PDB file of C-alpha atoms and ligand atoms in Angstrom:
ATOM      1  CA  MET A   1       0.000   0.000   0.000  1.00 97.00           C
ATOM      2  CA  ARG A   2       1.044   3.612  -0.497  1.00 98.00           C
ATOM      3  CA  ILE A   3       0.505   6.222   2.247  1.00 98.00           C
ATOM      4  CA  LEU A   4       0.773   9.967   1.652  1.00 98.00           C
ATOM      5  CA  ILE A   5       2.045  11.897   4.676  1.00 98.00           C
ATOM      6  CA  VAL A   6       1.617  15.662   4.396  1.00 98.00           C
ATOM      7  CA  ASN A   7       3.586  17.991   6.633  1.00 98.00           C
ATOM      8  CA  PRO A   8       1.366  21.082   6.278  1.00 98.00           C
ATOM      9  CA  ASN A   9       4.174  23.493   7.104  1.00 98.00           C
ATOM     10  CA  THR A  10       6.773  24.325   4.448  1.00 98.00           C
ATOM     11  CA  THR A  11       9.976  23.161   6.220  1.00 98.00           C
ATOM     12  CA  ALA A  12      11.474  20.339   4.149  1.00 98.00           C
ATOM     13  CA  ALA A  13      13.869  19.236   6.921  1.00 96.00           C
ATOM     14  CA  MET A  14      10.857  18.544   9.175  1.00 97.00           C
ATOM     15  CA  THR A  15       9.181  16.618   6.364  1.00 98.00           C
ATOM     16  CA  GLU A  16      12.301  14.443   6.116  1.00 97.00           C
ATOM     17  CA  THR A  17      12.209  13.771   9.893  1.00 96.00           C
ATOM     18  CA  ILE A  18       8.540  12.823   9.617  1.00 97.00           C
ATOM     19  CA  GLY A  19       9.210  10.563   6.616  1.00 98.00           C
ATOM     20  CA  ARG A  20      12.076   8.813   8.443  1.00 97.00           C
ATOM     21  CA  ALA A  21       9.911   8.191  11.522  1.00 97.00           C
ATOM     22  CA  ALA A  22       7.115   6.814   9.330  1.00 98.00           C
ATOM     23  CA  ARG A  23       9.387   4.477   7.354  1.00 98.00           C
ATOM     24  CA  THR A  24      10.882   3.143  10.624  1.00 97.00           C
ATOM     25  CA  VAL A  25       7.511   1.606  11.599  1.00 98.00           C
ATOM     26  CA  ALA A  26       5.974   0.986   8.162  1.00 98.00           C
ATOM     27  CA  ALA A  27       5.303  -2.668   7.319  1.00 98.00           C
ATOM     28  CA  PRO A  28       7.150  -4.314   4.425  1.00 97.00           C
ATOM     29  CA  GLY A  29       5.205  -3.396   1.290  1.00 96.00           C
ATOM     30  CA  THR A  30       4.053  -0.032   2.677  1.00 98.00           C
ATOM     31  CA  GLU A  31       5.441   2.870   0.640  1.00 98.00           C
ATOM     32  CA  ILE A  32       5.604   6.241   2.406  1.00 98.00           C
ATOM     33  CA  LEU A  33       5.339   9.453   0.372  1.00 98.00           C
ATOM     34  CA  ALA A  34       6.294  12.392   2.646  1.00 98.00           C
ATOM     35  CA  VAL A  35       5.554  15.828   1.201  1.00 98.00           C
ATOM     36  CA  ASN A  36       4.946  19.444   2.183  1.00 98.00           C
ATOM     37  CA  PRO A  37       3.365  22.376   0.323  1.00 98.00           C
ATOM     38  CA  ALA A  38       5.636  24.961  -1.348  1.00 98.00           C
ATOM     39  CA  ASP A  39       3.425  27.811  -0.102  1.00 97.00           C
ATOM     40  CA  GLY A  40       2.543  28.564   3.513  1.00 98.00           C
ATOM     41  CA  PRO A  41       3.998  29.006   6.993  1.00 98.00           C
ATOM     42  CA  VAL A  42       7.403  27.461   7.819  1.00 98.00           C
ATOM     43  CA  SER A  43       5.868  26.241  11.079  1.00 98.00           C
ATOM     44  CA  ILE A  44       2.364  26.081  12.549  1.00 98.00           C
ATOM     45  CA  GLU A  45       2.112  27.644  16.021  1.00 97.00           C
ATOM     46  CA  GLY A  46      -1.472  28.684  16.663  1.00 95.00           C
ATOM     47  CA  TYR A  47      -4.639  29.468  14.749  1.00 96.00           C
ATOM     48  CA  TYR A  48      -3.319  32.040  12.265  1.00 97.00           C
ATOM     49  CA  ASP A  49      -0.520  29.795  10.948  1.00 98.00           C
ATOM     50  CA  GLU A  50      -3.000  26.938  10.835  1.00 97.00           C
ATOM     51  CA  ALA A  51      -5.408  28.852   8.585  1.00 98.00           C
ATOM     52  CA  PHE A  52      -2.724  29.592   5.993  1.00 98.00           C
ATOM     53  CA  SER A  53      -1.486  25.989   5.968  1.00 98.00           C
ATOM     54  CA  VAL A  54      -4.831  24.478   4.907  1.00 98.00           C
ATOM     55  CA  PRO A  55      -4.925  25.409   1.167  1.00 98.00           C
ATOM     56  CA  GLY A  56      -1.452  23.929   0.614  1.00 98.00           C
ATOM     57  CA  LEU A  57      -2.399  20.836   2.593  1.00 98.00           C
ATOM     58  CA  LEU A  58      -5.555  20.301   0.531  1.00 98.00           C
ATOM     59  CA  ALA A  59      -3.596  20.711  -2.711  1.00 98.00           C
ATOM     60  CA  GLU A  60      -1.270  17.889  -1.607  1.00 98.00           C
ATOM     61  CA  ILE A  61      -4.223  15.716  -0.572  1.00 98.00           C
ATOM     62  CA  ALA A  62      -5.744  16.264  -4.048  1.00 98.00           C
ATOM     63  CA  LYS A  63      -2.465  15.128  -5.638  1.00 98.00           C
ATOM     64  CA  GLY A  64      -2.479  12.034  -3.409  1.00 98.00           C
ATOM     65  CA  GLU A  65      -6.001  11.238  -4.531  1.00 98.00           C
ATOM     66  CA  SER A  66      -4.948  11.464  -8.190  1.00 98.00           C
ATOM     67  CA  LEU A  67      -2.062   9.084  -7.385  1.00 98.00           C
ATOM     68  CA  GLY A  68      -4.582   6.671  -5.830  1.00 98.00           C
ATOM     69  CA  VAL A  69      -2.884   6.444  -2.418  1.00 98.00           C
ATOM     70  CA  SER A  70      -4.424   4.048   0.102  1.00 98.00           C
ATOM     71  CA  ALA A  71      -4.483   6.630   2.926  1.00 98.00           C
ATOM     72  CA  HIS A  72      -3.491  10.183   3.793  1.00 98.00           C
ATOM     73  CA  ILE A  73      -1.857  11.332   7.044  1.00 99.00           C
ATOM     74  CA  ILE A  74      -1.859  14.956   8.194  1.00 99.00           C
ATOM     75  CA  ALA A  75       1.427  15.336  10.058  1.00 98.00           C
ATOM     76  CA  CYS A  76       0.651  18.401  12.133  1.00 98.00           C
ATOM     77  CA  PHE A  77      -0.358  17.745  15.720  1.00 98.00           C
ATOM     78  CA  ASP A  78      -3.281  20.208  15.507  1.00 97.00           C
ATOM     79  CA  ASP A  79      -4.805  17.885  12.831  1.00 98.00           C
ATOM     80  CA  THR A  80      -4.922  20.976  10.625  1.00 97.00           C
ATOM     81  CA  GLY A  81      -7.603  20.828   7.913  1.00 98.00           C
ATOM     82  CA  LEU A  82      -8.646  17.297   8.886  1.00 98.00           C
ATOM     83  CA  GLU A  83     -12.381  17.602   8.187  1.00 98.00           C
ATOM     84  CA  ALA A  84     -11.883  19.419   4.873  1.00 98.00           C
ATOM     85  CA  ALA A  85      -9.373  16.771   3.791  1.00 98.00           C
ATOM     86  CA  ARG A  86     -11.825  13.983   4.673  1.00 98.00           C
ATOM     87  CA  SER A  87     -14.499  15.735   2.606  1.00 98.00           C
ATOM     88  CA  LEU A  88     -12.107  16.005  -0.357  1.00 98.00           C
ATOM     89  CA  ALA A  89     -10.591  12.512  -0.230  1.00 98.00           C
ATOM     90  CA  SER A  90     -12.037   9.043  -0.799  1.00 97.00           C
ATOM     91  CA  ALA A  91      -9.079   7.351   0.956  1.00 98.00           C
ATOM     92  CA  PRO A  92      -9.002   7.547   4.772  1.00 98.00           C
ATOM     93  CA  VAL A  93      -7.427  10.694   6.269  1.00 98.00           C
ATOM     94  CA  ILE A  94      -5.747  10.346   9.673  1.00 99.00           C
ATOM     95  CA  GLY A  95      -4.584  13.234  11.848  1.00 98.00           C
ATOM     96  CA  ILE A  96      -1.530  12.453  13.966  1.00 98.00           C
ATOM     97  CA  GLY A  97      -3.109  14.118  17.011  1.00 98.00           C
ATOM     98  CA  GLU A  98      -6.327  12.104  16.901  1.00 98.00           C
ATOM     99  CA  ALA A  99      -4.359   8.915  16.201  1.00 98.00           C
ATOM    100  CA  ALA A 100      -2.076   9.406  19.207  1.00 98.00           C
ATOM    101  CA  PHE A 101      -4.964  10.349  21.533  1.00 98.00           C
ATOM    102  CA  HIS A 102      -6.816   7.122  20.735  1.00 98.00           C
ATOM    103  CA  LEU A 103      -3.770   4.921  21.223  1.00 98.00           C
ATOM    104  CA  ALA A 104      -3.003   6.648  24.538  1.00 98.00           C
ATOM    105  CA  ALA A 105      -6.599   6.135  25.701  1.00 98.00           C
ATOM    106  CA  MET A 106      -6.237   2.403  25.001  1.00 98.00           C
ATOM    107  CA  LEU A 107      -2.971   2.159  26.966  1.00 98.00           C
ATOM    108  CA  ALA A 108      -3.712   4.250  30.050  1.00 98.00           C
ATOM    109  CA  HIS A 109      -6.549   5.562  32.199  1.00 98.00           C
ATOM    110  CA  ARG A 110      -5.132   9.110  32.098  1.00 98.00           C
ATOM    111  CA  PHE A 111      -2.671  10.615  29.642  1.00 98.00           C
ATOM    112  CA  ALA A 112      -1.052  14.013  29.197  1.00 98.00           C
ATOM    113  CA  VAL A 113       0.160  15.843  26.116  1.00 98.00           C
ATOM    114  CA  VAL A 114       3.495  17.677  25.851  1.00 98.00           C
ATOM    115  CA  THR A 115       3.516  20.106  22.945  1.00 98.00           C
ATOM    116  CA  THR A 116       5.822  22.958  21.873  1.00 98.00           C
ATOM    117  CA  LEU A 117       4.603  26.448  22.816  1.00 97.00           C
ATOM    118  CA  SER A 118       1.767  27.398  25.159  1.00 97.00           C
ATOM    119  CA  ARG A 119       0.047  29.122  22.243  1.00 97.00           C
ATOM    120  CA  SER A 120      -0.567  25.652  20.724  1.00 97.00           C
ATOM    121  CA  ILE A 121      -2.407  24.328  23.799  1.00 98.00           C
ATOM    122  CA  ALA A 122      -5.889  25.756  23.064  1.00 97.00           C
ATOM    123  CA  ALA A 123      -6.254  24.075  19.663  1.00 97.00           C
ATOM    124  CA  ILE A 124      -5.172  20.738  21.151  1.00 98.00           C
ATOM    125  CA  GLU A 125      -7.647  21.069  24.045  1.00 98.00           C
ATOM    126  CA  THR A 126     -10.388  21.903  21.528  1.00 98.00           C
ATOM    127  CA  ASN A 127      -9.553  18.820  19.466  1.00 98.00           C
ATOM    128  CA  LEU A 128      -9.663  16.592  22.564  1.00 98.00           C
ATOM    129  CA  MET A 129     -13.208  17.865  23.242  1.00 98.00           C
ATOM    130  CA  LYS A 130     -14.166  17.425  19.588  1.00 98.00           C
ATOM    131  CA  TYR A 131     -12.886  13.799  19.624  1.00 98.00           C
ATOM    132  CA  GLY A 132     -14.633  13.018  22.933  1.00 98.00           C
ATOM    133  CA  LEU A 133     -11.376  12.317  24.760  1.00 98.00           C
ATOM    134  CA  ALA A 134     -10.977  15.428  26.917  1.00 98.00           C
ATOM    135  CA  ALA A 135     -11.963  13.456  30.043  1.00 98.00           C
ATOM    136  CA  ARG A 136      -9.048  11.064  29.509  1.00 98.00           C
ATOM    137  CA  CYS A 137      -6.419  13.788  29.132  1.00 98.00           C
ATOM    138  CA  ALA A 138      -5.159  15.108  32.471  1.00 98.00           C
ATOM    139  CA  ARG A 139      -3.465  18.150  30.941  1.00 98.00           C
ATOM    140  CA  VAL A 140      -1.919  19.603  27.817  1.00 98.00           C
ATOM    141  CA  ARG A 141       1.550  20.918  28.704  1.00 98.00           C
ATOM    142  CA  ALA A 142       4.106  22.894  26.679  1.00 98.00           C
ATOM    143  CA  CYS A 143       7.908  22.600  26.778  1.00 97.00           C
ATOM    144  CA  GLU A 144       8.185  26.171  25.406  1.00 97.00           C
ATOM    145  CA  ILE A 145      10.464  25.167  22.518  1.00 97.00           C
ATOM    146  CA  PRO A 146       9.434  26.597  19.122  1.00 97.00           C
ATOM    147  CA  VAL A 147       8.645  23.989  16.455  1.00 96.00           C
ATOM    148  CA  LEU A 148      11.711  24.724  14.333  1.00 96.00           C
ATOM    149  CA  SER A 149      14.045  24.673  17.358  1.00 96.00           C
ATOM    150  CA  LEU A 150      13.224  21.061  18.223  1.00 96.00           C
ATOM    151  CA  ASP A 151      16.074  19.694  16.096  1.00 90.00           C
ATOM    152  CA  ASP A 152      18.524  22.393  17.257  1.00 92.00           C
ATOM    153  CA  PRO A 153      21.037  20.582  19.521  1.00 87.00           C
ATOM    154  CA  ASN A 154      21.231  23.735  21.673  1.00 92.00           C
ATOM    155  CA  SER A 155      17.490  23.634  22.386  1.00 91.00           C
ATOM    156  CA  ASN A 156      17.905  20.708  24.785  1.00 94.00           C
ATOM    157  CA  ALA A 157      14.521  19.511  23.474  1.00 95.00           C
ATOM    158  CA  SER A 158      14.683  15.960  24.815  1.00 95.00           C
ATOM    159  CA  GLU A 159      15.559  17.179  28.315  1.00 96.00           C
ATOM    160  CA  GLN A 160      12.963  19.968  28.253  1.00 97.00           C
ATOM    161  CA  ILE A 161      10.250  17.554  27.088  1.00 98.00           C
ATOM    162  CA  GLY A 162      11.469  15.049  29.671  1.00 98.00           C
ATOM    163  CA  ALA A 163      11.063  17.602  32.457  1.00 98.00           C
ATOM    164  CA  GLU A 164       7.430  18.160  31.417  1.00 98.00           C
ATOM    165  CA  ILE A 165       6.909  14.386  31.289  1.00 98.00           C
ATOM    166  CA  GLU A 166       8.102  14.090  34.905  1.00 98.00           C
ATOM    167  CA  ARG A 167       5.763  16.932  35.956  1.00 98.00           C
ATOM    168  CA  ALA A 168       2.900  15.226  34.149  1.00 98.00           C
ATOM    169  CA  LYS A 169       3.639  11.935  35.944  1.00 98.00           C
ATOM    170  CA  HIS A 170       3.889  13.487  39.404  1.00 98.00           C
ATOM    171  CA  ASP A 171       1.488  16.434  39.240  1.00 98.00           C
ATOM    172  CA  ASP A 172      -1.144  15.256  36.733  1.00 98.00           C
ATOM    173  CA  ARG A 173      -1.016  11.505  37.520  1.00 98.00           C
ATOM    174  CA  ALA A 174      -0.446  10.897  33.817  1.00 98.00           C
ATOM    175  CA  GLU A 175       0.136   7.224  32.963  1.00 98.00           C
ATOM    176  CA  ALA A 176       1.040   7.829  29.309  1.00 98.00           C
ATOM    177  CA  ILE A 177       2.360  10.788  27.321  1.00 98.00           C
ATOM    178  CA  VAL A 178       1.435  11.989  23.848  1.00 98.00           C
ATOM    179  CA  LEU A 179       4.118  13.995  22.023  1.00 98.00           C
ATOM    180  CA  GLY A 180       2.344  17.097  20.750  1.00 98.00           C
ATOM    181  CA  CYS A 181       4.352  17.906  17.618  1.00 97.00           C
ATOM    182  CA  ALA A 182       5.254  16.004  14.461  1.00 97.00           C
ATOM    183  CA  GLY A 183       8.800  17.252  14.927  1.00 96.00           C
ATOM    184  CA  MET A 184       9.107  15.186  18.138  1.00 97.00           C
ATOM    185  CA  ALA A 185       8.484  11.897  16.263  1.00 96.00           C
ATOM    186  CA  GLU A 186      11.997  10.480  16.637  1.00 94.00           C
ATOM    187  CA  LEU A 187      12.124  11.104  20.425  1.00 96.00           C
ATOM    188  CA  ALA A 188       9.342   8.695  21.477  1.00 97.00           C
ATOM    189  CA  ALA A 189      11.329   5.471  21.970  1.00 96.00           C
ATOM    190  CA  ARG A 190      14.120   7.115  23.941  1.00 96.00           C
ATOM    191  CA  LEU A 191      11.649   9.029  26.150  1.00 98.00           C
ATOM    192  CA  THR A 192       9.627   5.859  26.796  1.00 98.00           C
ATOM    193  CA  ASP A 193      12.747   4.062  28.025  1.00 98.00           C
ATOM    194  CA  LYS A 194      13.982   7.018  30.085  1.00 98.00           C
ATOM    195  CA  HIS A 195      10.692   7.917  31.816  1.00 98.00           C
ATOM    196  CA  GLY A 196       9.165   4.478  32.290  1.00 98.00           C
ATOM    197  CA  LEU A 197       5.749   5.022  30.675  1.00 98.00           C
ATOM    198  CA  PRO A 198       4.359   4.877  27.137  1.00 98.00           C
ATOM    199  CA  VAL A 199       5.409   8.000  25.194  1.00 98.00           C
ATOM    200  CA  ILE A 200       3.344   8.020  22.008  1.00 98.00           C
ATOM    201  CA  ASP A 201       4.226   9.669  18.711  1.00 98.00           C
ATOM    202  CA  GLY A 202       1.360  10.537  16.381  1.00 98.00           C
ATOM    203  CA  VAL A 203       3.278   9.914  13.154  1.00 98.00           C
ATOM    204  CA  ALA A 204       3.976   6.255  13.948  1.00 98.00           C
ATOM    205  CA  SER A 205       0.471   5.836  15.393  1.00 98.00           C
ATOM    206  CA  ALA A 206      -1.093   7.202  12.215  1.00 98.00           C
ATOM    207  CA  VAL A 207       0.998   4.968   9.928  1.00 98.00           C
ATOM    208  CA  LYS A 208      -0.119   1.797  11.722  1.00 98.00           C
ATOM    209  CA  LEU A 209      -3.755   2.940  11.789  1.00 98.00           C
ATOM    210  CA  ALA A 210      -3.557   3.665   8.051  1.00 98.00           C
ATOM    211  CA  GLU A 211      -2.228   0.157   7.480  1.00 98.00           C
ATOM    212  CA  ALA A 212      -5.042  -1.236   9.626  1.00 98.00           C
ATOM    213  CA  PHE A 213      -7.698   0.587   7.587  1.00 98.00           C
ATOM    214  CA  GLY A 214      -6.081  -0.749   4.410  1.00 97.00           C
ATOM    215  CA  ALA A 215      -6.001  -4.318   5.734  1.00 97.00           C
ATOM    216  CA  LEU A 216      -9.647  -4.059   6.830  1.00 98.00           C
ATOM    217  CA  GLY A 217     -10.743  -2.399   3.590  1.00 97.00           C
ATOM    218  CA  LEU A 218     -12.251   0.514   5.574  1.00 98.00           C
ATOM    219  CA  LYS A 219     -12.615   4.028   4.153  1.00 98.00           C
ATOM    220  CA  THR A 220     -14.134   7.341   5.253  1.00 98.00           C
ATOM    221  CA  SER A 221     -17.941   7.403   5.249  1.00 98.00           C
ATOM    222  CA  LYS A 222     -19.036   9.787   2.487  1.00 98.00           C
ATOM    223  CA  ILE A 223     -22.771   9.816   3.324  1.00 97.00           C
ATOM    224  CA  GLY A 224     -22.762  12.547   5.971  1.00 97.00           C
ATOM    225  CA  ALA A 225     -20.303  14.979   7.518  1.00 98.00           C
ATOM    226  CA  TYR A 226     -17.525  14.077   5.068  1.00 98.00           C
ATOM    227  CA  ALA A 227     -19.646  13.915   1.899  1.00 98.00           C
ATOM    228  CA  ALA A 228     -17.929  15.345  -1.196  1.00 97.00           C
ATOM    229  CA  PRO A 229     -18.271  19.152  -1.415  1.00 98.00           C
ATOM    230  CA  ARG A 230     -21.124  20.452  -3.613  1.00 97.00           C
ATOM    231  CA  PRO A 231     -19.919  21.610  -7.062  1.00 98.00           C
ATOM    232  CA  LYS A 232     -19.670  25.416  -7.172  1.00 98.00           C
ATOM    233  CA  THR A 233     -17.535  28.283  -8.457  1.00 98.00           C
ATOM    234  CA  TYR A 234     -14.594  29.548  -6.454  1.00 98.00           C
ATOM    235  CA  LEU A 235     -13.409  32.982  -7.580  1.00 98.00           C
ATOM    236  CA  GLY A 236      -9.895  34.419  -7.658  1.00 98.00           C
ATOM    237  CA  SER A 237      -6.749  32.491  -6.713  1.00 96.00           C
ATOM    238  CA  PHE A 238      -8.789  29.672  -5.134  1.00 96.00           C
ATOM    239  CA  ALA A 239     -10.545  28.896  -8.463  1.00 97.00           C
ATOM    240  CA  PRO A 240      -8.438  25.692  -8.918  1.00 94.00           C
ATOM    241  CA  PHE A 241      -9.846  24.368  -5.617  1.00 96.00           C
ATOM    242  CA  ALA A 242     -13.488  24.600  -6.825  1.00 97.00           C
ATOM    243  CA  PRO A 243     -15.406  21.326  -6.247  1.00 96.00           C
ATOM    244  CA  ARG A 244     -16.486  19.861  -9.565  1.00 92.00           C
TER     245      ARG A 244
HETATM  246  C1  5HY B 301       3.209  20.405  14.237  1.00 67.17           C
HETATM  247  N1  5HY B 301       3.169  22.692  14.331  1.00 67.17           N
HETATM  248  O1  5HY B 301       3.066  19.195  14.526  1.00 67.17           O
HETATM  249  C2  5HY B 301       2.606  21.526  15.036  1.00 67.17           C
HETATM  250  C3  5HY B 301       2.915  21.438  16.484  1.00 67.17           C
HETATM  251  C4  5HY B 301       2.535  22.703  17.234  1.00 67.17           C
HETATM  252  O2  5HY B 301       4.412  23.038  12.414  1.00 67.17           O
HETATM  253  N2  5HY B 301       3.879  20.934  13.200  1.00 67.17           N
HETATM  254  C5  5HY B 301       3.876  22.288  13.259  1.00 67.17           C
HETATM  255  O3  5HY B 301       3.399  23.238  17.897  1.00 67.17           O
HETATM  256  O4  5HY B 301       1.369  23.129  17.123  1.00 67.17           O
END
């Protein structure tokens, strides 16, 4: 099967990290296509960045559909543009945030999230409510490292995230941790070993869920919320996005 993973920000180095993490867990015979839009924010930190990442994301999803991929993954922890992508695509669309939340809820009574900046917390809390999992998440924490500083050796990211993990264990009674950024994907195994609880990365979670949907022959329901958009005219620079 072939899985398209879209990093909705425009930083190619982060897309490579995401692709590497996905290929590490992909089953033999699963091909990973990791892409990012050419236009849009270099990182997504809050609602404004998120809004400007969605058109580029949807353009990549449309390309994946024309390639006939078996599934799409949105590799931004805010699950940016998830519902629009599900309306556009026939193949399943998995957000790394939703994927990680569900795995955490099946491994622990209470979990916590450690994301990048505090400004990203609100969107994650809103998604937890939307997915019906807010009651299982003790707290969404931030390590206060900007998205593009995660792979800077001087950012001390692993230690900073680790400190929040220890606070979540002791103060929030968290029994599992969800890493709240696609750029943290390669830290999960080391943090699990170091902190003695499941530390879950959404990229790997989404890849295995995509494979499961493929194996089960399950696709997005197109008879309700995610029905194809009604054909209509879009004016101006968005004309190419018009539903036909
Ligand atoms: C992400 N931003 O996974 C989110 C994480 C965040 O560019 N990729 C980004 O901090 O909201």
